[in-house]
Coordinates of C-alpha atoms in Angstrom, one line a residue:
Chain S
M1 CA -37.8 -21.7 -21.4
K2 CA -34.9 -24.0 -20.7
R3 CA -34.8 -23.0 -17.1
S4 CA -38.4 -23.9 -16.4
L5 CA -38.7 -27.6 -15.6
F6 CA -35.2 -28.9 -16.5
G7 CA -33.6 -25.9 -14.9
R8 CA -35.4 -26.5 -11.6
I9 CA -35.0 -30.2 -11.4
W10 CA -31.3 -30.7 -12.0
P11 CA -29.9 -28.5 -9.2
N12 CA -32.2 -30.2 -6.7
A13 CA -31.4 -33.6 -8.0
T14 CA -27.7 -32.9 -7.8
A15 CA -28.1 -31.5 -4.3
V16 CA -29.9 -34.7 -3.2
V17 CA -27.0 -36.8 -4.5
L18 CA -24.5 -34.6 -2.8
V19 CA -26.3 -34.6 0.5
V20 CA -26.3 -38.4 0.5
G21 CA -22.6 -38.5 -0.5
F22 CA -21.5 -36.1 2.3
V23 CA -23.7 -37.5 5.0
F24 CA -23.3 -41.2 4.3
P25 CA -19.9 -41.8 5.9
V26 CA -21.1 -40.0 9.1
Y27 CA -24.3 -41.9 9.1
W28 CA -22.6 -45.2 8.5
M29 CA -20.3 -44.5 11.4
F30 CA -23.2 -44.0 13.8
A31 CA -25.4 -46.7 12.2
T32 CA -22.6 -49.4 12.5
A33 CA -22.0 -48.4 16.1
F34 CA -25.6 -49.4 17.0
K35 CA -25.8 -52.6 15.0
P36 CA -25.3 -56.0 16.5
T37 CA -22.2 -57.7 15.1
G38 CA -24.3 -60.1 13.1
D39 CA -25.8 -57.2 11.2
I40 CA -22.4 -55.6 10.6
I41 CA -20.7 -58.6 9.2
S42 CA -23.5 -59.7 6.9
E43 CA -23.4 -60.5 3.2
N44 CA -25.9 -57.8 2.5
P45 CA -25.5 -54.5 4.3
V46 CA -28.2 -53.6 6.9
W47 CA -29.0 -50.1 5.9
F48 CA -31.0 -49.1 8.9
P49 CA -30.1 -50.5 12.4
T50 CA -33.3 -52.1 13.6
N51 CA -31.9 -54.3 16.4
I52 CA -30.2 -51.5 18.3
T53 CA -27.4 -52.5 20.7
F54 CA -25.2 -50.5 23.0
S55 CA -22.7 -53.3 23.4
H56 CA -20.1 -51.7 21.1
F57 CA -20.2 -48.5 23.1
K58 CA -19.8 -50.5 26.3
K59 CA -16.8 -52.2 24.8
A60 CA -15.2 -48.9 23.7
V61 CA -15.8 -47.2 27.0
H62 CA -14.6 -50.2 29.0
A63 CA -11.4 -50.5 26.8
D64 CA -8.3 -50.1 28.9
H65 CA -7.4 -46.5 29.7
F66 CA -10.4 -45.0 27.8
W67 CA -11.3 -42.6 30.6
T68 CA -7.6 -41.6 31.2
L69 CA -7.4 -40.8 27.5
V70 CA -10.6 -38.8 27.5
A71 CA -9.2 -36.8 30.5
N72 CA -5.9 -36.3 28.7
S73 CA -7.5 -35.1 25.5
V74 CA -9.9 -32.7 27.3
T75 CA -7.1 -31.3 29.5
V76 CA -4.7 -30.7 26.7
T77 CA -7.3 -29.2 24.4
V78 CA -9.0 -26.9 26.9
C79 CA -5.7 -25.7 28.3
S80 CA -4.2 -24.9 24.9
V81 CA -7.3 -23.1 23.7
L82 CA -7.4 -21.0 26.9
F83 CA -3.7 -20.2 26.8
S84 CA -3.8 -19.2 23.2
L85 CA -6.9 -17.0 23.6
L86 CA -5.2 -15.2 26.5
I87 CA -2.0 -14.5 24.6
A88 CA -3.8 -13.7 21.4
L89 CA -6.3 -11.2 23.0
F90 CA -3.5 -8.8 23.9
A91 CA -1.7 -9.2 20.6
A92 CA -4.8 -8.9 18.5
F93 CA -5.9 -5.8 20.3
A94 CA -2.5 -4.2 19.7
L95 CA -2.6 -5.1 16.0
A96 CA -6.1 -4.0 15.4
R97 CA -6.2 -0.8 17.3
M98 CA -2.7 0.6 17.6
R99 CA -0.2 2.0 15.2
F100 CA 3.5 1.4 15.8
R101 CA 6.7 0.6 14.1
G102 CA 7.0 -3.0 13.0
R103 CA 3.3 -3.7 12.9
R104 CA 3.3 -4.9 9.3
G105 CA 6.2 -7.1 9.9
L106 CA 4.5 -8.7 12.9
V107 CA 1.3 -9.4 10.9
V108 CA 3.3 -11.0 8.2
T109 CA 5.2 -13.1 10.8
F110 CA 1.9 -14.4 12.3
M111 CA 0.6 -15.1 8.8
L112 CA 3.7 -17.2 8.0
A113 CA 3.6 -18.8 11.5
Q114 CA 0.0 -19.9 10.6
M115 CA 1.5 -22.0 7.8
A116 CA 4.1 -23.6 10.0
P117 CA 4.8 -27.2 8.8
W118 CA 4.4 -28.9 12.2
E119 CA 3.9 -32.2 10.5
V120 CA 7.5 -32.2 9.3
M121 CA 9.1 -30.7 12.3
I122 CA 8.3 -33.6 14.6
I123 CA 11.8 -34.9 14.7
A124 CA 13.2 -31.6 15.9
I125 CA 10.4 -31.3 18.5
Y126 CA 11.1 -34.8 19.6
M127 CA 14.8 -34.0 20.2
I128 CA 13.9 -30.8 22.1
V129 CA 11.4 -32.5 24.3
R130 CA 13.6 -35.5 24.9
D131 CA 16.6 -33.3 25.9
D132 CA 14.3 -31.6 28.4
D133 CA 13.2 -35.0 29.8
M134 CA 9.6 -34.2 29.0
L135 CA 8.7 -37.3 26.9
D136 CA 5.4 -38.9 27.9
S137 CA 4.1 -35.8 29.5
L138 CA 1.0 -33.7 28.7
I139 CA 2.9 -30.4 29.2
P140 CA 4.8 -30.3 25.9
L141 CA 1.7 -31.3 24.1
T142 CA -0.2 -28.4 25.6
V143 CA 2.6 -26.0 25.0
F144 CA 2.9 -26.9 21.3
Y145 CA -0.8 -27.1 20.7
T146 CA -1.0 -23.6 22.1
M147 CA 1.5 -22.4 19.6
M148 CA -0.2 -24.3 16.8
V149 CA -3.5 -22.4 17.2
L150 CA -2.0 -19.1 18.3
P151 CA -1.3 -17.4 15.0
L152 CA -4.7 -18.0 13.6
T153 CA -6.3 -17.0 16.9
I154 CA -4.4 -13.7 16.7
L155 CA -5.3 -13.0 13.1
T156 CA -8.9 -13.9 13.5
L157 CA -9.4 -11.9 16.7
R158 CA -7.7 -9.0 15.1
G159 CA -10.4 -9.1 12.4
Y160 CA -13.2 -9.3 15.0
I161 CA -11.7 -6.5 17.1
A162 CA -11.2 -4.3 14.0
A163 CA -14.9 -4.9 13.1
V164 CA -16.1 -3.4 16.4
P165 CA -16.7 0.3 15.6
K166 CA -14.1 2.5 17.2
E167 CA -16.8 5.0 18.2
L168 CA -18.2 2.6 20.8
E169 CA -14.8 2.5 22.5
E170 CA -14.2 6.2 22.2
S171 CA -17.6 7.2 23.6
A172 CA -16.9 4.9 26.6
M173 CA -13.6 6.7 27.1
V174 CA -15.4 10.0 26.8
D175 CA -17.7 8.8 29.6
G176 CA -14.7 8.4 31.8
C177 CA -13.6 4.8 31.2
T178 CA -9.9 4.1 30.9
R179 CA -8.7 2.3 27.8
I180 CA -8.6 -1.0 29.7
Q181 CA -12.1 -0.5 31.1
A182 CA -13.4 0.4 27.7
F183 CA -12.0 -2.8 26.3
R184 CA -13.4 -4.9 29.1
K185 CA -16.8 -3.3 29.2
V186 CA -17.4 -2.5 25.5
I187 CA -15.3 -4.6 23.2
F188 CA -15.0 -7.8 25.1
P189 CA -18.8 -8.5 25.3
L190 CA -19.0 -7.8 21.5
L191 CA -16.2 -10.2 21.0
A192 CA -18.1 -13.2 22.4
P193 CA -19.0 -14.7 19.0
G194 CA -15.4 -14.1 17.7
L195 CA -14.0 -15.8 20.8
M196 CA -16.3 -18.7 20.2
A197 CA -15.4 -19.0 16.6
T198 CA -11.7 -18.8 17.3
S199 CA -11.9 -21.3 20.2
L200 CA -13.8 -23.6 18.0
F201 CA -11.0 -23.7 15.5
G202 CA -8.4 -24.1 18.3
F203 CA -10.5 -26.9 19.9
I204 CA -10.6 -28.8 16.6
T205 CA -6.9 -28.5 16.0
A206 CA -5.9 -29.6 19.4
W207 CA -8.5 -32.3 19.7
N208 CA -7.4 -33.8 16.3
E209 CA -3.7 -33.4 16.7
F210 CA -2.0 -36.7 15.7
P211 CA 1.7 -36.5 14.6
L212 CA 3.1 -34.9 17.7
V213 CA 1.4 -37.2 20.2
L214 CA 2.4 -40.1 18.0
I215 CA 6.0 -39.4 18.4
L216 CA 6.2 -37.8 21.9
N217 CA 4.0 -40.0 24.0
K218 CA 4.7 -43.7 23.9
D219 CA 3.2 -44.3 27.3
I220 CA -0.5 -45.2 26.8
E221 CA -1.4 -43.4 30.0
K222 CA -0.2 -40.2 28.5
Q223 CA -1.7 -40.5 25.0
T224 CA -4.7 -38.8 23.6
L225 CA -7.8 -40.0 21.9
P226 CA -6.7 -39.6 18.2
L227 CA -3.8 -41.9 18.7
W228 CA -5.8 -44.4 20.6
L229 CA -8.5 -44.4 17.9
S230 CA -5.9 -44.9 15.1
Q231 CA -4.7 -48.0 17.0
F232 CA -8.1 -49.2 18.1
Q233 CA -8.8 -51.2 15.0
T234 CA -5.4 -53.0 15.2
A235 CA -6.1 -53.7 18.8
F236 CA -9.6 -55.0 18.3
G237 CA -9.0 -56.8 15.0
D238 CA -11.8 -56.2 12.6
D239 CA -14.3 -55.4 15.3
W240 CA -16.0 -52.6 13.3
G241 CA -18.8 -52.2 15.7
A242 CA -16.5 -51.2 18.5
T243 CA -14.3 -49.2 16.2
M244 CA -17.2 -47.2 14.9
A245 CA -18.5 -46.7 18.5
A246 CA -15.2 -45.4 19.5
S247 CA -15.1 -43.1 16.4
S248 CA -18.6 -41.8 17.2
L249 CA -17.6 -41.0 20.8
F250 CA -14.5 -39.2 19.6
A251 CA -16.4 -37.3 16.8
L252 CA -19.5 -36.3 18.8
P253 CA -18.1 -33.4 20.9
I254 CA -16.7 -31.8 17.7
L255 CA -19.9 -32.4 15.7
I256 CA -22.0 -30.8 18.5
L257 CA -19.7 -27.9 19.0
F258 CA -19.4 -27.2 15.3
I259 CA -23.1 -27.2 14.7
F260 CA -23.8 -24.9 17.6
L261 CA -20.9 -22.5 17.3
Q262 CA -20.7 -22.2 13.6
R263 CA -24.0 -20.5 13.3
K264 CA -23.6 -18.3 16.4
A265 CA -20.1 -17.3 15.4
V266 CA -21.2 -16.1 12.0
S267 CA -24.5 -14.3 12.8
G268 CA -23.4 -13.1 16.3
L269 CA -20.9 -10.7 15.1
T270 CA -23.1 -8.5 12.9
D271 CA -26.0 -8.6 15.4
G272 CA -23.8 -7.6 18.3
A273 CA -22.1 -4.8 16.6
V274 CA -25.3 -3.3 15.2
K275 CA -27.2 -3.5 18.5
G276 CA -24.2 -2.2 20.5
Chain J
M1 CA -3.0 -25.9 11.4
S2 CA -3.7 -29.0 9.6
V3 CA -6.4 -30.2 10.7
Q4 CA -6.8 -28.4 8.5
T5 CA -7.2 -29.1 9.6
Q6 CA -6.9 -28.6 8.9
G7 CA -6.8 -30.5 9.6
T8 CA -6.1 -28.9 9.9
D9 CA -6.6 -30.3 9.7
T10 CA -7.8 -29.7 7.8
A11 CA -10.3 -28.1 9.7
G12 CA -12.8 -25.4 10.7
E13 CA -11.7 -22.0 9.9
P14 CA -15.1 -20.4 9.2
A15 CA -14.2 -17.4 11.2
V16 CA -11.0 -16.6 9.4
R17 CA -12.6 -16.5 6.1
K18 CA -15.6 -14.7 7.5
A19 CA -13.3 -12.2 9.0
R20 CA -11.0 -11.8 6.1
I21 CA -13.0 -12.1 2.9
P22 CA -15.4 -9.3 3.3
G23 CA -12.4 -7.3 4.6
P24 CA -13.3 -5.9 7.9
P25 CA -12.3 -2.3 8.2
R26 CA -8.8 -3.0 9.1
G27 CA -7.8 0.6 8.5
A28 CA -9.7 1.4 11.6
G29 CA -6.5 1.4 13.5
R30 CA -5.1 4.0 11.2
D31 CA -6.4 7.0 13.0
S32 CA -5.9 5.7 16.5
G33 CA -2.5 7.4 16.7
S34 CA -3.2 9.7 19.6
P35 CA -3.8 7.2 22.5
S36 CA -1.1 4.8 21.5
R37 CA 1.5 7.4 20.9
R38 CA 1.2 8.4 24.5
G39 CA 2.1 4.9 25.6
A40 CA 4.6 4.1 22.9
T41 CA 5.6 0.9 24.6
A42 CA 2.1 -0.4 25.1
P43 CA 1.7 -2.3 21.8
Y44 CA 5.1 -4.0 22.3
V45 CA 4.2 -5.1 25.8
L46 CA 0.9 -6.5 24.6
L47 CA 2.6 -8.3 21.8
L48 CA 5.5 -9.7 23.8
P49 CA 3.9 -12.9 25.0
A50 CA 2.8 -13.8 21.5
L51 CA 6.1 -12.9 20.0
L52 CA 8.1 -14.9 22.6
A53 CA 5.9 -17.9 22.1
T54 CA 6.4 -17.8 18.4
L55 CA 10.2 -17.3 18.7
I56 CA 10.7 -20.1 21.2
L57 CA 8.0 -22.7 20.2
L58 CA 8.2 -22.2 16.4
G59 CA 11.6 -20.6 15.8
W60 CA 13.5 -23.0 18.0
P61 CA 12.2 -26.3 16.4
L62 CA 13.0 -24.8 13.0
V63 CA 16.5 -23.9 14.0
K64 CA 16.9 -27.3 15.8
N65 CA 15.7 -29.0 12.7
G66 CA 18.3 -27.3 10.6
M67 CA 21.0 -28.2 13.1
L68 CA 19.9 -31.9 13.3
S69 CA 20.0 -32.1 9.6
F70 CA 23.8 -31.6 9.7
Q71 CA 24.3 -34.3 12.4
N72 CA 25.0 -38.0 12.2
L73 CA 22.2 -39.0 14.5
N74 CA 21.2 -42.6 14.8
P75 CA 20.1 -44.8 17.8
R76 CA 23.6 -45.0 19.1
Q77 CA 24.2 -41.2 19.2
L78 CA 20.6 -40.7 20.4
I79 CA 21.0 -43.0 23.4
Q80 CA 24.5 -41.7 24.4
H81 CA 23.5 -38.1 23.8
L82 CA 26.4 -37.7 21.3
T83 CA 26.5 -34.7 18.9
E84 CA 28.4 -35.8 15.8
W85 CA 28.4 -33.2 13.0
N86 CA 28.7 -34.7 9.6
G87 CA 28.4 -31.7 7.3
V88 CA 26.2 -32.1 4.3
D89 CA 26.3 -35.9 4.4
N90 CA 22.6 -36.3 5.2
Y91 CA 21.7 -34.1 2.3
K92 CA 24.1 -35.9 0.0
E93 CA 22.5 -39.2 1.0
V94 CA 19.0 -38.0 0.6
L95 CA 19.5 -36.1 -2.7
T96 CA 21.5 -38.7 -4.4
G97 CA 19.2 -41.6 -3.5
S98 CA 16.4 -42.2 -5.9
D99 CA 13.7 -42.6 -3.1
F100 CA 13.6 -38.9 -2.2
W101 CA 12.9 -37.7 -5.8
K102 CA 10.3 -40.4 -6.3
V103 CA 8.5 -39.2 -3.1
V104 CA 8.8 -35.6 -4.2
E105 CA 7.2 -36.4 -7.5
R106 CA 4.5 -38.4 -5.8
S107 CA 3.8 -35.7 -3.2
V108 CA 3.5 -33.0 -5.8
L109 CA 1.2 -35.1 -8.0
F110 CA -0.9 -36.1 -5.0
T111 CA -1.2 -32.5 -4.0
A112 CA -2.1 -31.4 -7.5
V113 CA -4.8 -34.0 -8.0
N114 CA -6.4 -33.4 -4.6
V115 CA -6.3 -29.6 -4.9
V116 CA -7.8 -29.6 -8.4
L117 CA -10.6 -31.9 -7.4
I118 CA -11.3 -29.9 -4.2
M119 CA -11.3 -26.5 -6.0
L120 CA -13.3 -27.8 -8.9
F121 CA -16.0 -29.5 -7.0
G122 CA -15.9 -27.1 -4.1
T123 CA -16.6 -24.2 -6.5
L124 CA -19.3 -26.0 -8.4
I125 CA -21.1 -26.9 -5.1
G126 CA -20.7 -23.4 -3.8
L127 CA -22.3 -22.0 -7.0
L128 CA -25.0 -24.7 -6.7
L129 CA -25.8 -23.6 -3.2
A130 CA -26.4 -20.1 -4.5
R131 CA -29.0 -21.5 -7.0
L132 CA -30.9 -23.8 -4.7
G133 CA -34.1 -23.0 -2.9
K134 CA -34.0 -22.2 0.8
K135 CA -34.9 -25.6 2.1
M136 CA -32.7 -27.6 -0.2
R137 CA -29.8 -25.2 0.4
L138 CA -30.1 -25.6 4.2
T139 CA -30.2 -29.4 3.8
L140 CA -27.0 -29.4 1.7
L141 CA -25.3 -27.0 4.1
V142 CA -26.0 -29.3 7.0
G143 CA -24.6 -32.2 5.0
L144 CA -21.5 -30.2 4.2
V145 CA -21.0 -29.1 7.8
L146 CA -21.3 -32.6 9.0
A147 CA -18.5 -33.8 6.7
W148 CA -16.5 -30.7 7.6
A149 CA -16.8 -31.3 11.3
M150 CA -15.7 -34.9 11.3
P151 CA -12.4 -35.2 13.1
V152 CA -9.6 -36.4 10.8
I153 CA -8.8 -39.7 12.6
A154 CA -12.5 -40.6 13.0
A155 CA -13.1 -39.9 9.3
T156 CA -10.0 -42.0 8.3
T157 CA -11.3 -44.9 10.4
V158 CA -14.7 -44.6 8.9
Y159 CA -13.2 -44.7 5.4
Q160 CA -11.3 -47.8 6.3
W161 CA -14.6 -49.4 7.2
L162 CA -16.4 -48.2 4.1
F163 CA -13.6 -49.7 1.9
A164 CA -13.0 -52.7 4.1
Q165 CA -12.2 -55.8 2.0
R166 CA -14.8 -57.9 3.7
Y167 CA -18.3 -56.5 4.5
G168 CA -17.2 -53.0 3.3
V169 CA -20.2 -51.3 1.9
V170 CA -18.3 -49.9 -1.2
N171 CA -17.3 -53.4 -2.4
W172 CA -20.9 -54.6 -1.9
V173 CA -22.3 -51.7 -4.0
L174 CA -19.7 -52.2 -6.8
D175 CA -20.5 -55.9 -6.8
K176 CA -24.2 -55.2 -7.1
L177 CA -23.6 -52.7 -9.9
G178 CA -22.2 -55.6 -11.9
W179 CA -18.5 -55.1 -11.2
H180 CA -18.2 -58.6 -9.6
S181 CA -14.4 -58.6 -9.4
M182 CA -14.6 -55.9 -6.8
A183 CA -16.6 -58.0 -4.4
A184 CA -13.6 -58.8 -2.2
H185 CA -11.2 -56.1 -3.5
N186 CA -8.4 -55.2 -1.1
W187 CA -8.3 -51.4 -1.5
M188 CA -5.0 -51.2 0.5
G189 CA -3.4 -53.7 -1.8
T190 CA -2.0 -51.4 -4.5
Q191 CA -0.6 -47.9 -4.6
F192 CA -3.3 -46.6 -6.9
S193 CA -6.3 -47.8 -5.0
T194 CA -4.9 -46.8 -1.6
F195 CA -4.3 -43.3 -3.0
S196 CA -7.8 -43.3 -4.4
V197 CA -9.3 -43.9 -1.0
I198 CA -7.0 -41.3 0.6
T199 CA -7.9 -38.8 -2.1
L200 CA -11.6 -39.5 -1.7
L201 CA -11.3 -38.9 2.0
I202 CA -9.4 -35.7 1.7
V203 CA -11.6 -34.3 -1.1
W204 CA -14.7 -35.2 0.9
M205 CA -13.3 -33.5 4.0
S206 CA -12.1 -30.4 2.2
I207 CA -14.9 -29.5 -0.2
P208 CA -17.2 -28.1 2.6
F209 CA -14.7 -25.4 3.5
V210 CA -14.4 -24.2 -0.1
A211 CA -18.1 -24.6 -1.0
I212 CA -19.5 -22.9 2.1
N213 CA -17.1 -20.0 2.0
L214 CA -17.5 -19.6 -1.8
Y215 CA -21.3 -19.5 -1.3
A216 CA -20.9 -16.9 1.4
A217 CA -18.7 -14.9 -0.9
T218 CA -21.2 -15.0 -3.8
T219 CA -23.9 -13.6 -1.5
T220 CA -21.8 -10.4 -1.2
I221 CA -21.7 -9.8 -4.9
P222 CA -23.8 -6.6 -5.5
R223 CA -26.9 -7.3 -7.5
E224 CA -26.4 -4.2 -9.6
L225 CA -23.4 -5.8 -11.3
Y226 CA -25.6 -8.5 -12.7
E227 CA -28.2 -6.0 -13.7
A228 CA -25.6 -4.0 -15.5
A229 CA -24.3 -7.1 -17.2
S230 CA -27.8 -8.1 -18.4
L231 CA -28.4 -4.6 -19.7
D232 CA -25.3 -5.0 -21.8
G233 CA -26.9 -8.2 -23.2
A234 CA -24.8 -10.7 -21.3
G235 CA -26.2 -14.3 -21.1
A236 CA -25.9 -16.5 -18.1
W237 CA -22.4 -17.7 -19.0
Q238 CA -21.2 -14.2 -19.8
S239 CA -22.4 -12.7 -16.6
F240 CA -20.7 -15.6 -14.8
T241 CA -17.3 -15.0 -16.5
S242 CA -17.6 -11.2 -16.4
V243 CA -19.1 -10.7 -12.9
T244 CA -19.0 -13.8 -10.7
L245 CA -15.6 -15.0 -11.6
P246 CA -13.6 -11.8 -11.3
F247 CA -15.4 -11.1 -8.0
L248 CA -14.4 -14.5 -6.6
R249 CA -10.9 -14.5 -8.0
P250 CA -9.1 -13.3 -4.8
F251 CA -11.0 -15.8 -2.8
L252 CA -10.2 -18.6 -5.2
Y253 CA -6.5 -17.7 -5.1
S254 CA -6.3 -17.7 -1.4
T255 CA -8.3 -20.9 -0.9
T256 CA -6.2 -22.7 -3.5
F257 CA -3.1 -21.7 -1.7
L258 CA -4.5 -22.9 1.7
E259 CA -5.6 -26.2 0.2
V260 CA -2.1 -26.7 -1.4
I261 CA -0.5 -26.3 2.0
W262 CA -3.0 -28.4 3.8
V263 CA -3.0 -31.3 1.3
F264 CA 0.8 -31.2 1.0
K265 CA 1.2 -31.5 4.7
A266 CA -1.5 -34.0 5.2
F267 CA -0.1 -36.6 7.6
P268 CA -2.9 -38.3 9.6
Q269 CA -5.0 -39.3 6.6
V270 CA -2.1 -40.9 4.8
F271 CA -0.4 -42.4 7.8
A272 CA -3.4 -43.7 9.6
M273 CA -5.0 -45.1 6.5
N274 CA -2.2 -47.6 5.7
E275 CA 1.0 -46.2 7.3
G276 CA 2.3 -45.3 3.8
G277 CA 1.9 -48.8 2.5
P278 CA 1.7 -51.0 0.6
D279 CA 5.5 -51.3 0.3
R280 CA 6.0 -47.7 1.2
L281 CA 4.4 -46.7 -2.1
T282 CA 2.0 -44.1 -0.6
E283 CA 4.5 -42.2 1.5
T284 CA 4.2 -38.5 0.8
L285 CA 7.0 -36.2 2.0
P286 CA 5.8 -35.7 5.6
V287 CA 5.2 -39.4 6.0
Y288 CA 8.5 -40.3 4.4
A289 CA 10.3 -37.9 6.8
Y290 CA 8.6 -39.6 9.7
V291 CA 9.2 -43.2 8.5
E292 CA 12.9 -42.5 7.7
G293 CA 13.6 -40.3 10.7
V294 CA 11.6 -41.9 13.5
G295 CA 10.5 -45.3 12.2
N296 CA 14.0 -46.2 10.9
Q297 CA 15.7 -44.1 13.6
H298 CA 17.8 -42.1 11.1
F299 CA 17.0 -38.9 12.9
G300 CA 19.6 -36.7 11.1
V301 CA 18.5 -37.9 7.7
G302 CA 14.9 -37.4 8.7
A303 CA 15.7 -33.8 9.7
A304 CA 17.3 -33.3 6.3
I305 CA 14.2 -34.6 4.6
S306 CA 12.0 -32.3 6.8
F307 CA 14.1 -29.3 5.8
L308 CA 13.9 -30.2 2.1
T309 CA 10.1 -30.7 2.5
I310 CA 9.8 -27.2 3.8
L311 CA 11.8 -26.0 0.9
V312 CA 9.6 -27.8 -1.6
L313 CA 6.5 -26.3 0.1
L314 CA 8.0 -22.8 -0.1
V315 CA 8.8 -23.3 -3.8
I316 CA 5.2 -24.5 -4.5
T317 CA 3.6 -21.6 -2.6
S318 CA 6.1 -18.9 -3.3
Y319 CA 4.1 -17.2 -6.1
Y320 CA 1.1 -16.8 -3.9
L321 CA 3.2 -15.9 -0.8
R322 CA 4.7 -13.0 -2.6
M323 CA 1.3 -11.8 -3.6
V324 CA 0.0 -12.0 0.0
L325 CA 3.0 -10.1 1.3
K326 CA 2.6 -7.4 -1.3
Q327 CA -1.1 -7.1 -0.6
E328 CA -0.6 -6.8 3.1
E329 CA 1.9 -4.0 2.5
D330 CA -0.7 -2.2 0.4
E331 CA -3.4 -2.6 3.0
L332 CA -1.6 -1.5 6.1

C-alpha cells in the first residue's frame, strides 16, 4: 500500500533534485562562458544564455601562451599514458598469467605504490629535479606522471588480462602460435576496452596534475593548463566570462573522453570475451 | 592518483572497481605453471621495467624526502648547494610548535567530515539508482558522470564563481530565500565558510564514484538471496540489513579507505580555492607542507612535515591496509 503512490514519487523527486544538483555547476560553467558580460554581472542571474557570445572564448584562446600550454599539456599527458601502458602491459601479463617467486610481494608493492602520497613528496622531487638541472622542462613532468599512473595501470590491466579465458590463448598455441603471437593475436584485441579504460584513468590523472607542475615549472612557457587555469582568475581579475570559457575549454576533452570511454570500457570487456 | 583523482584526483577509476569488485578469475594464473617454468626468468624480465621505474621514481623521492628532513635547508643552502645535516632539529621544531598539531587535528577532522558525507550520500544515491526506473536512472547516471568527469581545477574555478561574493549565484539564491545577510557574503572570509565550500566541492566530485560503483555492485547481488529472505518473513529493512549490507560490506570498506586517502591528500581543491587562507586557517597537511617548505623556503622543515604527513596517513589507514595485505595473501 505504502509503496504505491508515495513510494513511486519520492525516489523520482529525489532523483530530479540530485540531477539538478550534480549538473548545475557544469551547466553554469558553460552557460556563463557564452553569456555577454552584462548578463554575467547582473543583479539577477540570467539562467539561460539568450544573447550568445563567443568573445570570452576568444579572449581565453588569445591569452598569452594559451596554445603553448595546450601543446605542453597534450604532450605530457599523451606521452605519460603511452609510456605507462607500455611498461604496464608486460608487468600485468606476468602478474596475471605466470607463477613465480615473489609475485605476491610485487602485487602488494604496486598496491602500495598506487597510494603514493605524491602531493606531499613535492619538496623531495623538486630537489631531485633541481639537482639534475631539469627545472622548467617537460621531461620530469612526463616521467613522474608516467609513474603516477603506472601502478593502477598494472593492477587494472592485470584484472583485464586475467578475465580473458586462458583457453583462448591455449588453443592459439595449440594451433602453432608462440606465446608472444598468442598474446598479440588473441589477448591484445580483447584487451582494447581494458586499455581504453586504463588510459582514460591515466589521461585524467596527468591532465589534472597540479602540485608538481606548480613547484617544478616557473617558466610560463613550460607550464600546463591546470596551473594556467588556477592563475587565470587572478590574471584576469573578476572576468568570470573568460575564466569560465577557459575552464570549459580545459574540461571539454575530459568530459568527452569520459562519456565515450566509460560506457565502452565497461560493456566492451564482457562482449569481447564472450564473442571471442 | 589523486585526482583522485583522484583526483585523483580524485578521479575516474571505473575500470579498477569494475575489474576488482566482481573479482575476475585471478586464480587463472594458478595452473599456468608449465609454460612459465620453462622460461623461469621470463616473468622477471617482463616486470623489470615496472620495478625499476617504481624503485627510482617512487623509491628515490621517498628516500630523498627522508634525507632532506634531517638537513638544514633554507634559501642560502639551496642556492649554494650546501648539505648541512642538523639531526632531528627539523622534527623538534615541527613537533614542539603548536601549528603542526593544529593542522593535524584540522586535517583529520576535515577528512572525517568529508568521508562520512561522501560515503553516506554516495551509498544512499547508489541505492536510489537501484530503485529508479530505467529512464530516471539513466538521467541521474549522466548527471553523476558529468560531475565525476569534471577536472579538479576546472571544478574548483567553477565553485569559486558559484560562491563569488558579487554576482555569485549562491548568494543570490540565499538572499531570495530570505537570508538577506548572505546577499554579499564573502565565502573566503572565514575558516568555516571556506571549508564549507571546499567540502561541498569535494563531496560533489566524489559521490559519483561511490554511487555508481555501489549501484554496479548491487546489480550483482543474486535475486535468490532476497527471495530467501522474504520467505523467512523479512521486511524491506530486514532484507536490506541481512542481504544488501553484508554483500556490499567489502566494497564499502575498500571505498571508504580510498576516499580517506584521496581526501586526506587533496591538494588542488584546498590550495586553488584560497591558497589555505584566510590567515592560513584552511591549510591541511599537504598544503601546510607546501607553504612551509616551498612558500616560506624552509625546505628541510617542509620535508619533515611531509614525512610526518605520510606517517599520519599510514596510521589512519593501517587497519584497512593490514586487511588488504592479508586478503591478498589468501587470494594468491
